[in-house]
PDB file of C-alpha atoms in Angstrom:
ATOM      1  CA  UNK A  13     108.660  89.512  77.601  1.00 45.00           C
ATOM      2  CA  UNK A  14     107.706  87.901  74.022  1.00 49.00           C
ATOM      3  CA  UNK A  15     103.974  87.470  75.535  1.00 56.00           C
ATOM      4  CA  UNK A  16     102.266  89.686  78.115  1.00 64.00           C
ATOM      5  CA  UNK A  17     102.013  88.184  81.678  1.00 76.00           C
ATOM      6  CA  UNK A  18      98.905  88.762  83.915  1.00 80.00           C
ATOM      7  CA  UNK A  19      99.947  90.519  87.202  1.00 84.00           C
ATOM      8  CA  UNK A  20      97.992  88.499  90.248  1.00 85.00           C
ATOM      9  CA  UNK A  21      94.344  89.474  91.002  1.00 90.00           C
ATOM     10  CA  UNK A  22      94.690  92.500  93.632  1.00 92.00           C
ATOM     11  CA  UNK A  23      94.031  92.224  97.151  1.00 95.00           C
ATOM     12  CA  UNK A  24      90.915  93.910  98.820  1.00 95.00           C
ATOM     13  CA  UNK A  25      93.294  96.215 101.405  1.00 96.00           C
ATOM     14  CA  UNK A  26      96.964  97.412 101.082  1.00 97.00           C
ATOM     15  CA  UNK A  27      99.295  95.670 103.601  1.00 97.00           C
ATOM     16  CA  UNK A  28     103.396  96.153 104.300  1.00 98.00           C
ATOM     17  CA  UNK A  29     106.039  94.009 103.385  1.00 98.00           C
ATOM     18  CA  UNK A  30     108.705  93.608 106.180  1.00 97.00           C
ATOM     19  CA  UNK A  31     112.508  94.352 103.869  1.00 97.00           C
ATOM     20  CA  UNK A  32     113.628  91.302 105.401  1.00 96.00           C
ATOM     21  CA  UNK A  33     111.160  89.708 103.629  1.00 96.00           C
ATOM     22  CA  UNK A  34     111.284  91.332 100.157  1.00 97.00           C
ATOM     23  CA  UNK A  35     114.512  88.552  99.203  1.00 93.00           C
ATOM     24  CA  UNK A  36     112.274  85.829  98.938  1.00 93.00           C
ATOM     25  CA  UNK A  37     110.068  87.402  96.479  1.00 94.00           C
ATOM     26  CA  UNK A  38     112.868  89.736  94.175  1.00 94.00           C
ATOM     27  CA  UNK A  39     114.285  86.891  92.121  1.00 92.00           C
ATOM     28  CA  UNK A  40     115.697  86.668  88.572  1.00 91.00           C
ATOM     29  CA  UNK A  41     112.514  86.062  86.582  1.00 92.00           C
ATOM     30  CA  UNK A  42     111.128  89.410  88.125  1.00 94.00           C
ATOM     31  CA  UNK A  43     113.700  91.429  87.734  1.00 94.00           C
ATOM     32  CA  UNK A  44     113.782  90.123  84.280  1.00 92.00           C
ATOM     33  CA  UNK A  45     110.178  90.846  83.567  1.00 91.00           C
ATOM     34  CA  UNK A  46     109.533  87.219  83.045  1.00 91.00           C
ATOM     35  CA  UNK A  47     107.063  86.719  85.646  1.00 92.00           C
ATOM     36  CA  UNK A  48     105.155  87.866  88.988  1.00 93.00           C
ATOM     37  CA  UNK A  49     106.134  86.933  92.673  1.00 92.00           C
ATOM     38  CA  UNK A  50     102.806  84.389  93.804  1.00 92.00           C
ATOM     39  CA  UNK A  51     100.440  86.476  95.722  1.00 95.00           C
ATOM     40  CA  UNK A  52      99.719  84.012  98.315  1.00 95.00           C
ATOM     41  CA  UNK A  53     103.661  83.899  98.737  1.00 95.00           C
ATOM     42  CA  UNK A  54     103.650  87.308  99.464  1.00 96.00           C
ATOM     43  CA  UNK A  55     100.216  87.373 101.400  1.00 95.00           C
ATOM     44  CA  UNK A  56     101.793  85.218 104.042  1.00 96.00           C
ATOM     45  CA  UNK A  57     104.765  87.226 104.107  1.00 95.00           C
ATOM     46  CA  UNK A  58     102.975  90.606 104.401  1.00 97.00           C
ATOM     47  CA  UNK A  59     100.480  91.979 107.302  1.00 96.00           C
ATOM     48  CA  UNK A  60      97.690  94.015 105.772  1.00 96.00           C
ATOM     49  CA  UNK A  61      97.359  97.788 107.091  1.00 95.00           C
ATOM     50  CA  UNK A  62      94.744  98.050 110.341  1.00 91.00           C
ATOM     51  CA  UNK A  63      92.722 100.553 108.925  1.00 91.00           C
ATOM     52  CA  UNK A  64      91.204  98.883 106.291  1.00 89.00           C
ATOM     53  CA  UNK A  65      88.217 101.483 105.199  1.00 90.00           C
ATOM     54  CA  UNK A  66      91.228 104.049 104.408  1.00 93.00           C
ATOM     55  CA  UNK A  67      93.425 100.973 102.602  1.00 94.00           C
ATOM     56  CA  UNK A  68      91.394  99.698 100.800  1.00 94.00           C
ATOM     57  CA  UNK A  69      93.485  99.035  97.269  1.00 96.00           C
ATOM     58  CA  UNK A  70      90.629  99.441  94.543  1.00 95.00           C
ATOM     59  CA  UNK A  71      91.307 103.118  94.034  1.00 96.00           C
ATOM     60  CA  UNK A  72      94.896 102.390  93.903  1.00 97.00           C
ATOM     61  CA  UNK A  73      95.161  99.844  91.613  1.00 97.00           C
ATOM     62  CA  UNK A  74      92.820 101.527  89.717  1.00 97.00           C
ATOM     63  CA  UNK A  75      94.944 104.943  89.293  1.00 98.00           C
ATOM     64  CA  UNK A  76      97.561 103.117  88.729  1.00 98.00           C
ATOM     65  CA  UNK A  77      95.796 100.923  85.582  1.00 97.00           C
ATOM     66  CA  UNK A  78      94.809 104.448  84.244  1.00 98.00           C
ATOM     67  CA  UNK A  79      98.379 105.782  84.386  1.00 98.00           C
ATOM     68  CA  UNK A  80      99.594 102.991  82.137  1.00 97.00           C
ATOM     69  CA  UNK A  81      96.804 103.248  79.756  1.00 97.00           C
ATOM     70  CA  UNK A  82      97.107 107.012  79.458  1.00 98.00           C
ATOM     71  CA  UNK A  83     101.409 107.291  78.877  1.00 98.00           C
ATOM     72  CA  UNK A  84     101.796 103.996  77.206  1.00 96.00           C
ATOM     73  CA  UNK A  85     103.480 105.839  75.040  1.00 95.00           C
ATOM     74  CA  UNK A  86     105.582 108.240  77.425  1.00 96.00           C
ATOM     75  CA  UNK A  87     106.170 106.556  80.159  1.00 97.00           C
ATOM     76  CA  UNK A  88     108.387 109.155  82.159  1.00 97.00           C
ATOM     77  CA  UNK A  89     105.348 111.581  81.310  1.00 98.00           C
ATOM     78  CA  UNK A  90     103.434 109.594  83.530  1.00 98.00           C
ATOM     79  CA  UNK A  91     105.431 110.774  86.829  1.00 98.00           C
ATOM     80  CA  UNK A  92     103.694 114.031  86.763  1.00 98.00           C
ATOM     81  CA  UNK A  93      99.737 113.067  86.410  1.00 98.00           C
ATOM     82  CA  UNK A  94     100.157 110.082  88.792  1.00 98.00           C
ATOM     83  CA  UNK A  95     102.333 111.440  91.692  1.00 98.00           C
ATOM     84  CA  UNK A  96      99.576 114.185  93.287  1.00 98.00           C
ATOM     85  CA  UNK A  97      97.353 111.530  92.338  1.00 98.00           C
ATOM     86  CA  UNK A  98      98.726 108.773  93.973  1.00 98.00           C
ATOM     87  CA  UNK A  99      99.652 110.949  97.023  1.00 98.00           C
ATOM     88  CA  UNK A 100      95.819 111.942  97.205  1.00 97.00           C
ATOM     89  CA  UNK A 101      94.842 108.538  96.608  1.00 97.00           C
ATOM     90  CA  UNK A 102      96.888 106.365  99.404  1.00 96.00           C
ATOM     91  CA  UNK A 103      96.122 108.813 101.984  1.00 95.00           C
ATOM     92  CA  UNK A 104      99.117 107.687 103.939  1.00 96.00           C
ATOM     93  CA  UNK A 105     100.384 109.307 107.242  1.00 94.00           C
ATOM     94  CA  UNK A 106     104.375 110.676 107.375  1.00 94.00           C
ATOM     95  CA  UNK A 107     104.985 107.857 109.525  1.00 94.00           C
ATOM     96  CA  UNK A 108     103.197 105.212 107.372  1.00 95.00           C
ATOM     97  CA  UNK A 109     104.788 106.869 104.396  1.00 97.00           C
ATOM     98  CA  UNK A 110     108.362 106.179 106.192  1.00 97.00           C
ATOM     99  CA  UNK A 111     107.280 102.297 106.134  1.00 96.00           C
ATOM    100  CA  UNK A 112     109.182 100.729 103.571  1.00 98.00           C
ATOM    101  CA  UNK A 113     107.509  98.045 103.935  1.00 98.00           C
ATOM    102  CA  UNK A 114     104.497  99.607 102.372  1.00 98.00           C
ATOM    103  CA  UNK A 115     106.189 100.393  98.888  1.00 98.00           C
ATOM    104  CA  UNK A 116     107.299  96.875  99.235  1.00 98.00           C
ATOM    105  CA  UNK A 117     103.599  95.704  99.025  1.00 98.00           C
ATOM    106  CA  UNK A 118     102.689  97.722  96.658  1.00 98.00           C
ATOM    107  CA  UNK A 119     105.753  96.987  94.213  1.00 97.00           C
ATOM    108  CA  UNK A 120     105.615  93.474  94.807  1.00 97.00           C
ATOM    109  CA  UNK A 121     102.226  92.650  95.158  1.00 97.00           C
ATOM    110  CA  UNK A 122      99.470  95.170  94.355  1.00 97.00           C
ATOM    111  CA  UNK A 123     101.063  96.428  90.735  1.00 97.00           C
ATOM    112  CA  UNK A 124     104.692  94.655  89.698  1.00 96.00           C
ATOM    113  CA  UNK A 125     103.470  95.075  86.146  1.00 95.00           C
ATOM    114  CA  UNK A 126     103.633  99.327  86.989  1.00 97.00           C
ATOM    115  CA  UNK A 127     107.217  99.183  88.321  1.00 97.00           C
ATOM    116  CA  UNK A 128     107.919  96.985  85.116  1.00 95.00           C
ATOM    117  CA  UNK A 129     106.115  99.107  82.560  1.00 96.00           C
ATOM    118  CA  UNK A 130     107.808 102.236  84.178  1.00 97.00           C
ATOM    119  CA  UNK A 131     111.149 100.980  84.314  1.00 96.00           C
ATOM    120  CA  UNK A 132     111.694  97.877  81.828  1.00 92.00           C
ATOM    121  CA  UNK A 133     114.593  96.108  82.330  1.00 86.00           C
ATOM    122  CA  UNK A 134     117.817  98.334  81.336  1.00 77.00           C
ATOM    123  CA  UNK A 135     119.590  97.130  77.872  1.00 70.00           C
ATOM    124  CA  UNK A 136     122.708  94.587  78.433  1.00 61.00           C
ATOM    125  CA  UNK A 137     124.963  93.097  75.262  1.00 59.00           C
ATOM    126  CA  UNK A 138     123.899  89.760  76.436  1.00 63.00           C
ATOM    127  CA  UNK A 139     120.251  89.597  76.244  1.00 60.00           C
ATOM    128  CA  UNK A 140     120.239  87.102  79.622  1.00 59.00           C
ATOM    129  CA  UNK A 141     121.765  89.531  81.560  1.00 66.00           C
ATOM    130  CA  UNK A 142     118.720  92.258  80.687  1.00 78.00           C
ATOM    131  CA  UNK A 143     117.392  93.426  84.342  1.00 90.00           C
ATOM    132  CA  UNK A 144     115.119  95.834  86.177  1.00 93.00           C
ATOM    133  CA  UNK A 145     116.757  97.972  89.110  1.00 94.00           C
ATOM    134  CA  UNK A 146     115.905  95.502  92.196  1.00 95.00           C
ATOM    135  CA  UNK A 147     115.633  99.264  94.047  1.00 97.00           C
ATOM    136  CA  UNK A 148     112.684 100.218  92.057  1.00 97.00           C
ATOM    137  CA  UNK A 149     110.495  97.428  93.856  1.00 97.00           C
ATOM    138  CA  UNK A 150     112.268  97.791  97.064  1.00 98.00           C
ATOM    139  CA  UNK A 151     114.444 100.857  97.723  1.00 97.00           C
ATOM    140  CA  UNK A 152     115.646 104.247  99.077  1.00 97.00           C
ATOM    141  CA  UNK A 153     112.510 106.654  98.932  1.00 97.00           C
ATOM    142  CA  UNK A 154     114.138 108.486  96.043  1.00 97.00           C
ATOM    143  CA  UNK A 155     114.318 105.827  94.152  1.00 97.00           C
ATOM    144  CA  UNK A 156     111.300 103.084  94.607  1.00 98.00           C
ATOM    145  CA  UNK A 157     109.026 103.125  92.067  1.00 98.00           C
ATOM    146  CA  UNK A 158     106.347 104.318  94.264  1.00 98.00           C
ATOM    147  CA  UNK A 159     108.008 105.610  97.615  1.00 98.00           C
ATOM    148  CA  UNK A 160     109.785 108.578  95.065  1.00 98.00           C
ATOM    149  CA  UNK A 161     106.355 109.823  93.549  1.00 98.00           C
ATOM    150  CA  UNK A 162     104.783 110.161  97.426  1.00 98.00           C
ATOM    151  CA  UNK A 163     107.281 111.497  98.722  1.00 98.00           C
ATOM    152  CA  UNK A 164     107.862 114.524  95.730  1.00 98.00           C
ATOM    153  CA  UNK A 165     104.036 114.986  95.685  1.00 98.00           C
ATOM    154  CA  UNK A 166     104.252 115.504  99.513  1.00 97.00           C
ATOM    155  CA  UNK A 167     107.967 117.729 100.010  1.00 96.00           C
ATOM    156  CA  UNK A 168     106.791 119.498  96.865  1.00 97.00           C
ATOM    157  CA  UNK A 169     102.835 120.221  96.876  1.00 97.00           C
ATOM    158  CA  UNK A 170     102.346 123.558  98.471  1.00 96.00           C
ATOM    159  CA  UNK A 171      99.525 123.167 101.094  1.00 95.00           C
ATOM    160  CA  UNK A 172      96.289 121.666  99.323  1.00 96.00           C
ATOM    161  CA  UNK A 173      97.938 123.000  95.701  1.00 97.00           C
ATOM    162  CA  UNK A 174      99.687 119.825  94.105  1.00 98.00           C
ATOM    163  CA  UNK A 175     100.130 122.148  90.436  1.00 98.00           C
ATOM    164  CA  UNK A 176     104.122 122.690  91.807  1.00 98.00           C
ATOM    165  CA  UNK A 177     104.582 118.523  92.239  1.00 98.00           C
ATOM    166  CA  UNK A 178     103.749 118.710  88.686  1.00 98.00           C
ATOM    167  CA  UNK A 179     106.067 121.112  87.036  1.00 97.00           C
ATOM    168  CA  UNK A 180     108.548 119.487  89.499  1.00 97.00           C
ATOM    169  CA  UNK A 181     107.758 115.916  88.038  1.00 97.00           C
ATOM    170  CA  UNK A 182     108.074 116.945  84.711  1.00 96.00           C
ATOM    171  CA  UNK A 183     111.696 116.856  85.058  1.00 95.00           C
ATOM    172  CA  UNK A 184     113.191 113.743  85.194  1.00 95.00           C
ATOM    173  CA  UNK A 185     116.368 115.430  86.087  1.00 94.00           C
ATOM    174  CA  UNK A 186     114.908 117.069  89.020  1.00 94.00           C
ATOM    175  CA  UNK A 187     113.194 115.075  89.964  1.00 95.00           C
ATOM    176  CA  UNK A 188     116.157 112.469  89.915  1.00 94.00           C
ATOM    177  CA  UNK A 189     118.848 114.359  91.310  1.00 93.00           C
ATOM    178  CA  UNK A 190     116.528 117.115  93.847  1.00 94.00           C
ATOM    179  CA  UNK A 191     114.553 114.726  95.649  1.00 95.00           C
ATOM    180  CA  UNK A 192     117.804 112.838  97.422  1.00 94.00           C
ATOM    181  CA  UNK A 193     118.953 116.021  98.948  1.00 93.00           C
ATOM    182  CA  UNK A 194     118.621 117.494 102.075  1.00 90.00           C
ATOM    183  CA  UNK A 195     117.522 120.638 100.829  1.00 90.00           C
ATOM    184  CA  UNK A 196     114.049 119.083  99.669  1.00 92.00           C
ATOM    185  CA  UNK A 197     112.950 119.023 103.334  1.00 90.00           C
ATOM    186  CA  UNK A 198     112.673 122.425 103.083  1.00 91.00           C
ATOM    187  CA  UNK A 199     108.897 123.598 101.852  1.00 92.00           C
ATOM    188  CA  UNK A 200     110.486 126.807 100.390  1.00 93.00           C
ATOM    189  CA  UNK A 201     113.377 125.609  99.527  1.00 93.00           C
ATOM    190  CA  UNK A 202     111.651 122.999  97.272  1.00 94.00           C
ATOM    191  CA  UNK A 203     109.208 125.786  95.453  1.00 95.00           C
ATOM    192  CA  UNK A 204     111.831 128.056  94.909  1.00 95.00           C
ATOM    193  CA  UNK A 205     113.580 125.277  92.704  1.00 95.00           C
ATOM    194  CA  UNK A 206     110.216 124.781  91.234  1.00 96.00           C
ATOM    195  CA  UNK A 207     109.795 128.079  90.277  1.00 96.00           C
ATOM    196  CA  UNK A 208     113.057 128.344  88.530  1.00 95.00           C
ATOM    197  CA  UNK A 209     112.124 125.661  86.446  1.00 95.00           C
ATOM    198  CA  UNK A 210     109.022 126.597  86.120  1.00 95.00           C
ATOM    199  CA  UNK A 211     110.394 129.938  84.785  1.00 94.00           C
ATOM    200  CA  UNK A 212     112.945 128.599  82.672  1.00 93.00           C
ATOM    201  CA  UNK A 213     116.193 130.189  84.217  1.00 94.00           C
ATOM    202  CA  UNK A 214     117.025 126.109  84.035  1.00 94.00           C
ATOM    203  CA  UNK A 215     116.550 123.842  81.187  1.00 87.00           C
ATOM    204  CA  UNK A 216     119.067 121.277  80.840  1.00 90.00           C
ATOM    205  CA  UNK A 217     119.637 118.309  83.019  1.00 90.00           C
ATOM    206  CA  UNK A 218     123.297 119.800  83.411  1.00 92.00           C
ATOM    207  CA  UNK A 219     121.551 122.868  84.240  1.00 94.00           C
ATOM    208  CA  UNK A 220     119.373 121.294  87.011  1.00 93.00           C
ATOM    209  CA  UNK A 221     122.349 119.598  87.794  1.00 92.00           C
ATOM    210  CA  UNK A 222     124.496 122.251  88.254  1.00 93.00           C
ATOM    211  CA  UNK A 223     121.584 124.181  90.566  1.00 94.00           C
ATOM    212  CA  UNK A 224     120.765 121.808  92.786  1.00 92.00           C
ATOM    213  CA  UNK A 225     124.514 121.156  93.371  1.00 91.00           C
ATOM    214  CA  UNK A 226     124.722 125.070  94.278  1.00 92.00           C
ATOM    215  CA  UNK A 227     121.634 125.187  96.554  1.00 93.00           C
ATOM    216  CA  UNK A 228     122.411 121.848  98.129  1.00 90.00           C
ATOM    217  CA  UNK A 229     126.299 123.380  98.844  1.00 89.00           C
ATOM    218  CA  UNK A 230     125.151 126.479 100.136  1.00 88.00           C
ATOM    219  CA  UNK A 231     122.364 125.070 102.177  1.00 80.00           C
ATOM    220  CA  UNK A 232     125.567 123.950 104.466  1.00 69.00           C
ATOM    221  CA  UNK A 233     126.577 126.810 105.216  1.00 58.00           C
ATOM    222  CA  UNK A 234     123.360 129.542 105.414  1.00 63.00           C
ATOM    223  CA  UNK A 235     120.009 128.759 107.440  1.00 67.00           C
ATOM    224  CA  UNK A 236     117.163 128.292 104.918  1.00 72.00           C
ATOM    225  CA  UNK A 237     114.949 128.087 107.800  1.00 70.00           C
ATOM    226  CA  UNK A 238     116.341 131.656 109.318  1.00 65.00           C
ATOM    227  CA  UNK A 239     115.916 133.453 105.582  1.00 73.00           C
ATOM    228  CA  UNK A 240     113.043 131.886 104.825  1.00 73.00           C
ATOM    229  CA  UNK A 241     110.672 131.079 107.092  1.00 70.00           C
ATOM    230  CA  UNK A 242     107.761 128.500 106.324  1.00 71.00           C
ATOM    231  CA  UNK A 243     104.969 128.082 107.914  1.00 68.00           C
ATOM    232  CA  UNK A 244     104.754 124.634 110.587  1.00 68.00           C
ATOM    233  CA  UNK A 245     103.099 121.637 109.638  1.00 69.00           C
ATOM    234  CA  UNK A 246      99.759 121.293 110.567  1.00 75.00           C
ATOM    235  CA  UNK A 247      99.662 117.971 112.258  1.00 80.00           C
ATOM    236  CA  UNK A 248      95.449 118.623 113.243  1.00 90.00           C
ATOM    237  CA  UNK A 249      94.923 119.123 109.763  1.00 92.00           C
ATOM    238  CA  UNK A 250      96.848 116.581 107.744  1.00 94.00           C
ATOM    239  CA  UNK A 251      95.091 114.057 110.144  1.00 94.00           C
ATOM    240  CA  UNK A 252      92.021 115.237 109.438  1.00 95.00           C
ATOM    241  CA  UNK A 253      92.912 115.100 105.174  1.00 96.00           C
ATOM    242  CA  UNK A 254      94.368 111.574 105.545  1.00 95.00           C
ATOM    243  CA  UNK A 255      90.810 110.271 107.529  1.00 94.00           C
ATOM    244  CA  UNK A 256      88.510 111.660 104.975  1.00 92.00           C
ATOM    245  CA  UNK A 257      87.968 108.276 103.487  1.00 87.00           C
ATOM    246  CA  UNK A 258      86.056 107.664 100.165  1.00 84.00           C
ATOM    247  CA  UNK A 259      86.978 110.873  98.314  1.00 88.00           C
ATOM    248  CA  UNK A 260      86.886 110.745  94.271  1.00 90.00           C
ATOM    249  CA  UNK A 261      90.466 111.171  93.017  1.00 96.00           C
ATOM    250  CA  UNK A 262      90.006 112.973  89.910  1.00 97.00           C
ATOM    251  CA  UNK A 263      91.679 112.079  86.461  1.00 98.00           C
ATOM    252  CA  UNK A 264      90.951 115.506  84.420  1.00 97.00           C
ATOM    253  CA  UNK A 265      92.203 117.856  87.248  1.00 98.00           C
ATOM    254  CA  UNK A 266      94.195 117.935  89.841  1.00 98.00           C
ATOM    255  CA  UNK A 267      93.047 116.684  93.425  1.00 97.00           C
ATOM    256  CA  UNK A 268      93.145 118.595  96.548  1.00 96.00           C
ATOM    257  CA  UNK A 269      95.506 117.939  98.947  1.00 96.00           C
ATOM    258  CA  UNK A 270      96.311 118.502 102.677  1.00 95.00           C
ATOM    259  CA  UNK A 271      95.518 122.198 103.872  1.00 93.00           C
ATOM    260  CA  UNK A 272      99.080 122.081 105.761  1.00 91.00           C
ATOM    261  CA  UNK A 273     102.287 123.247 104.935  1.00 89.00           C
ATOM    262  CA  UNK A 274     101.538 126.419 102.589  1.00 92.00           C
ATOM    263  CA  UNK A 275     104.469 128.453 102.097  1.00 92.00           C
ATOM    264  CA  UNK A 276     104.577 132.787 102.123  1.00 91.00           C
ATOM    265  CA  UNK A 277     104.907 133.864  99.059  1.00 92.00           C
ATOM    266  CA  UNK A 278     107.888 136.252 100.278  1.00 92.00           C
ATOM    267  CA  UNK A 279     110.112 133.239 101.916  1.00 90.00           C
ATOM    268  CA  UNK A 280     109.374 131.898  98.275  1.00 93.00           C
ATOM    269  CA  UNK A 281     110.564 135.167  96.460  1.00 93.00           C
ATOM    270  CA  UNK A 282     113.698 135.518  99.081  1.00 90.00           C
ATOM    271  CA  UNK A 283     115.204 132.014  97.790  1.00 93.00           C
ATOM    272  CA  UNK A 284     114.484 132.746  94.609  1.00 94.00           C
ATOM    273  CA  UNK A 285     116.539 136.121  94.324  1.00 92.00           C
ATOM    274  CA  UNK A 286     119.746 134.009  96.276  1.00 92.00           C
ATOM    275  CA  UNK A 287     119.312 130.744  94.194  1.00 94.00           C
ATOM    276  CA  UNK A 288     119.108 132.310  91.004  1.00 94.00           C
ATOM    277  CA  UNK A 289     122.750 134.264  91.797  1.00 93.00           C
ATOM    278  CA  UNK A 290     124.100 130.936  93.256  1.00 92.00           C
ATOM    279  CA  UNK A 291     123.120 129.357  89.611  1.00 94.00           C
ATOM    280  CA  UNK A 292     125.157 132.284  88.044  1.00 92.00           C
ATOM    281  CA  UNK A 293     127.880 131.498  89.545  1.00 90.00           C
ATOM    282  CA  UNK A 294     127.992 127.932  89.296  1.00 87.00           C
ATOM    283  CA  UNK A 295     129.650 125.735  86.854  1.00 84.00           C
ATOM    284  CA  UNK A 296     127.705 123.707  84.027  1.00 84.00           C
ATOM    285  CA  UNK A 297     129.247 121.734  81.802  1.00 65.00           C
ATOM    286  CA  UNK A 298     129.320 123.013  78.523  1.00 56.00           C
ATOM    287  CA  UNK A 299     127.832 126.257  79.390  1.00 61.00           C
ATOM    288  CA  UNK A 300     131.541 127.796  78.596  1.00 53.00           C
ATOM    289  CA  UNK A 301     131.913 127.139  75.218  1.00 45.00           C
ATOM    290  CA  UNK A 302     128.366 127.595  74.206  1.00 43.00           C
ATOM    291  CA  UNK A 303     128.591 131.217  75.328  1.00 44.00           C
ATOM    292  CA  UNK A 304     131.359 131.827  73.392  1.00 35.00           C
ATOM    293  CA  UNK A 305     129.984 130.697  70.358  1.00 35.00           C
ATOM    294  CA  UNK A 306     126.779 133.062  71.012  1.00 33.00           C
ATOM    295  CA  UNK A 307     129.174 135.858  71.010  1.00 29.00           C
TER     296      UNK A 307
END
C-alpha cells in the first residue's frame, strides 16, 4: 500500500458472518491490501452475537491495536502475547468458537488491517499479482488469522495456566504444522509436545516437523487416551469463566484462564518418555549428514 488506509470505525458488539456470505466482501483490492470491505456492506450481511454485554468488541479491538503497536517490528512474535490474550479476551464458548462465521466478522470487519499487518500479501514477480491468503480472513481453524490463535490458546493452555500456549506459539513451525493434527485434541498430548520444545530436545522446523509426523503416526495406532489419561472437561466451570463479563485482560502478564481441563503431571511425563524415543527414531532431513560431520 504506498499510503496507509484507515480500517472502518469498529462496531459496538461482535457479530458472525455466514461463509456464504464472506464472497461478497473477499475481493481483489483486499486481498491486495488496497482497501477495506464497507462496514455497512458487511453489517447487513452479518447478525451481531445475542449476548451483547459478553461481545462487546472494545476490548477486542483494543488488544488487537496493542498487538500491532507492540511487534511492529516482529510480527510472527506477536502470535505468542496475543493468542492467551485474545482467548481470555473473546470469552467465546467451544460451540461459538466452532462458528466460522465469527472469525469471518472479525477478519472482515472488526480488524482487516490485523490479518493484513500479520500476513501482508506474499511476494509475486509481477507486482499485480501480489496477494494475501483469502484463508487468513476466512478459513480452516488452523489457518484463519484469528480462528488458529483461539483455538492453540484453548487445545494448548493447561487449565487456567496459558504460559504452555506461549512457548507453543513461539514456534511458527509448531504452531503451523501441530495445530492441524488430530493429536492436538489431546490435552496431554499437546503439553507433552510443548514440553519438548520447551526443553529443547527440538529446535528446527525439520525437527518439529519430523516429531509431530512421529506422534501424529503413532497416535494411529496406540490409545493416548488409555496411556495417558487427562482429566474431563469441566463444562460447569468453563461456563462459569466465559460469563464472567468485564474482566481486565492484562498486557504485562499473562491472564487467567478457564479452571478446566488441567492435565496430571504423570500422563504429561508418560508421553514425554514415548515421544521423545519416537523422535529418535524418526527421520529429519539433514540430521544424517550433520551427525557425521560432528563425529
Amino acid at each position: 500500500m504506498s499510503e496507509p488506509i484507515l480500517p472502518p470505525p469498529p462496531p459496538s458488539v461482535l457479530g458472525s458472518l455466514p461463509d456464504t456470505e464472506v464472497g461478497k466482501h473477499l475481493n481483489a483490492d483486499l486481498l491486495a491490501g488496497q482497501a477495506y470491505p464497507p462496514a455497512e456492506a458487511i453489517d447487513a450481511s452479518a447478525t451481531l452475537l445475542s449476548d451483547h454485554e459478553r461481545h462487546q468488541a472494545d476490548d477486542v479491538r483494543d488488544l488487537i491495536e496493542e498487538a500491532m503497536e507492540r511487534f511492529a517490528d516482529t510480527r510472527t512474535a506477536s502470535d505468542a502475547w496475543l493468542a492467551p490474550r485474545l482467548h481470555a479476551t473473546l470469552r467465546l464458548t467451544r460451540r461459538e468458537a466452532a462458528d466460522s462465521g465469527i472469525w469471518n466478522y472479525l477478519a472482515l470487519r472488526l480488524a482487516p488491517d490485523y490479518v493484513l499487518w500479520r500476513f501482508p500479501p506474499r511476494k509475486a514477480k509481477e507486482p499485480s499479482k501480489e496477494e494475501v491468503n483469502a484463508a487468513r480472513f476466512s478459513g480452516q481453524y488452523h489457518t484463519q488469522a484469528f480462528a488458529r490463535l483461539w483455538w492453540a490458546a484453548e487445545l494448548f493452555r493447561d487449565g487456567p495456566d496459558y504460559r504452555p500456549v506461549e512457548i507453543f506459539c513461539s514456534n511458527q513451525d509448531m504452531l503451523g504444522t501441530t495445530l492441524r493434527l488430530d493429536i492436538a485434541l489431546h490435552r496431554a498430548t499437546a503439553q507433552a509436545l510443548t514440553l519438548l520444545l520447551e526443553r529443547g530436545v527440538v529446535h528446527t522446523g525439520r525437527e518439529v516437523n519430523a516429531l509431530a509426523k512421529a506422534v501424529n503416526s503413532a497416535g494411529t495406532t496406540l490409545l493416548f487416551e488409555v496411556l495417558a489419561e487427562t482429566a474431563p472437561s469441566e463444562t460447569g466451570a468453563y461456563r462459569d469463566w466465559v460469563d464472567r463479563v468485564g474482566v481486565h485482560v492484562p498486557y504485562e502478564r499473562l491472564p487467567e484462564g478457564p479452571p478446566d481441563g488441567s492435565v496430571p503431571p504423570e500422563s504429561v511425563e508418560r508421553l514425554l518418555v514415548l515421544f521423545e524415543k519416537l523422535f529418535k527414531e524418526a527421520p529429519v532431513r539433514g540430521k544424517a549428514s550433520s551427525d557425521e560431520g560432528v563425529a
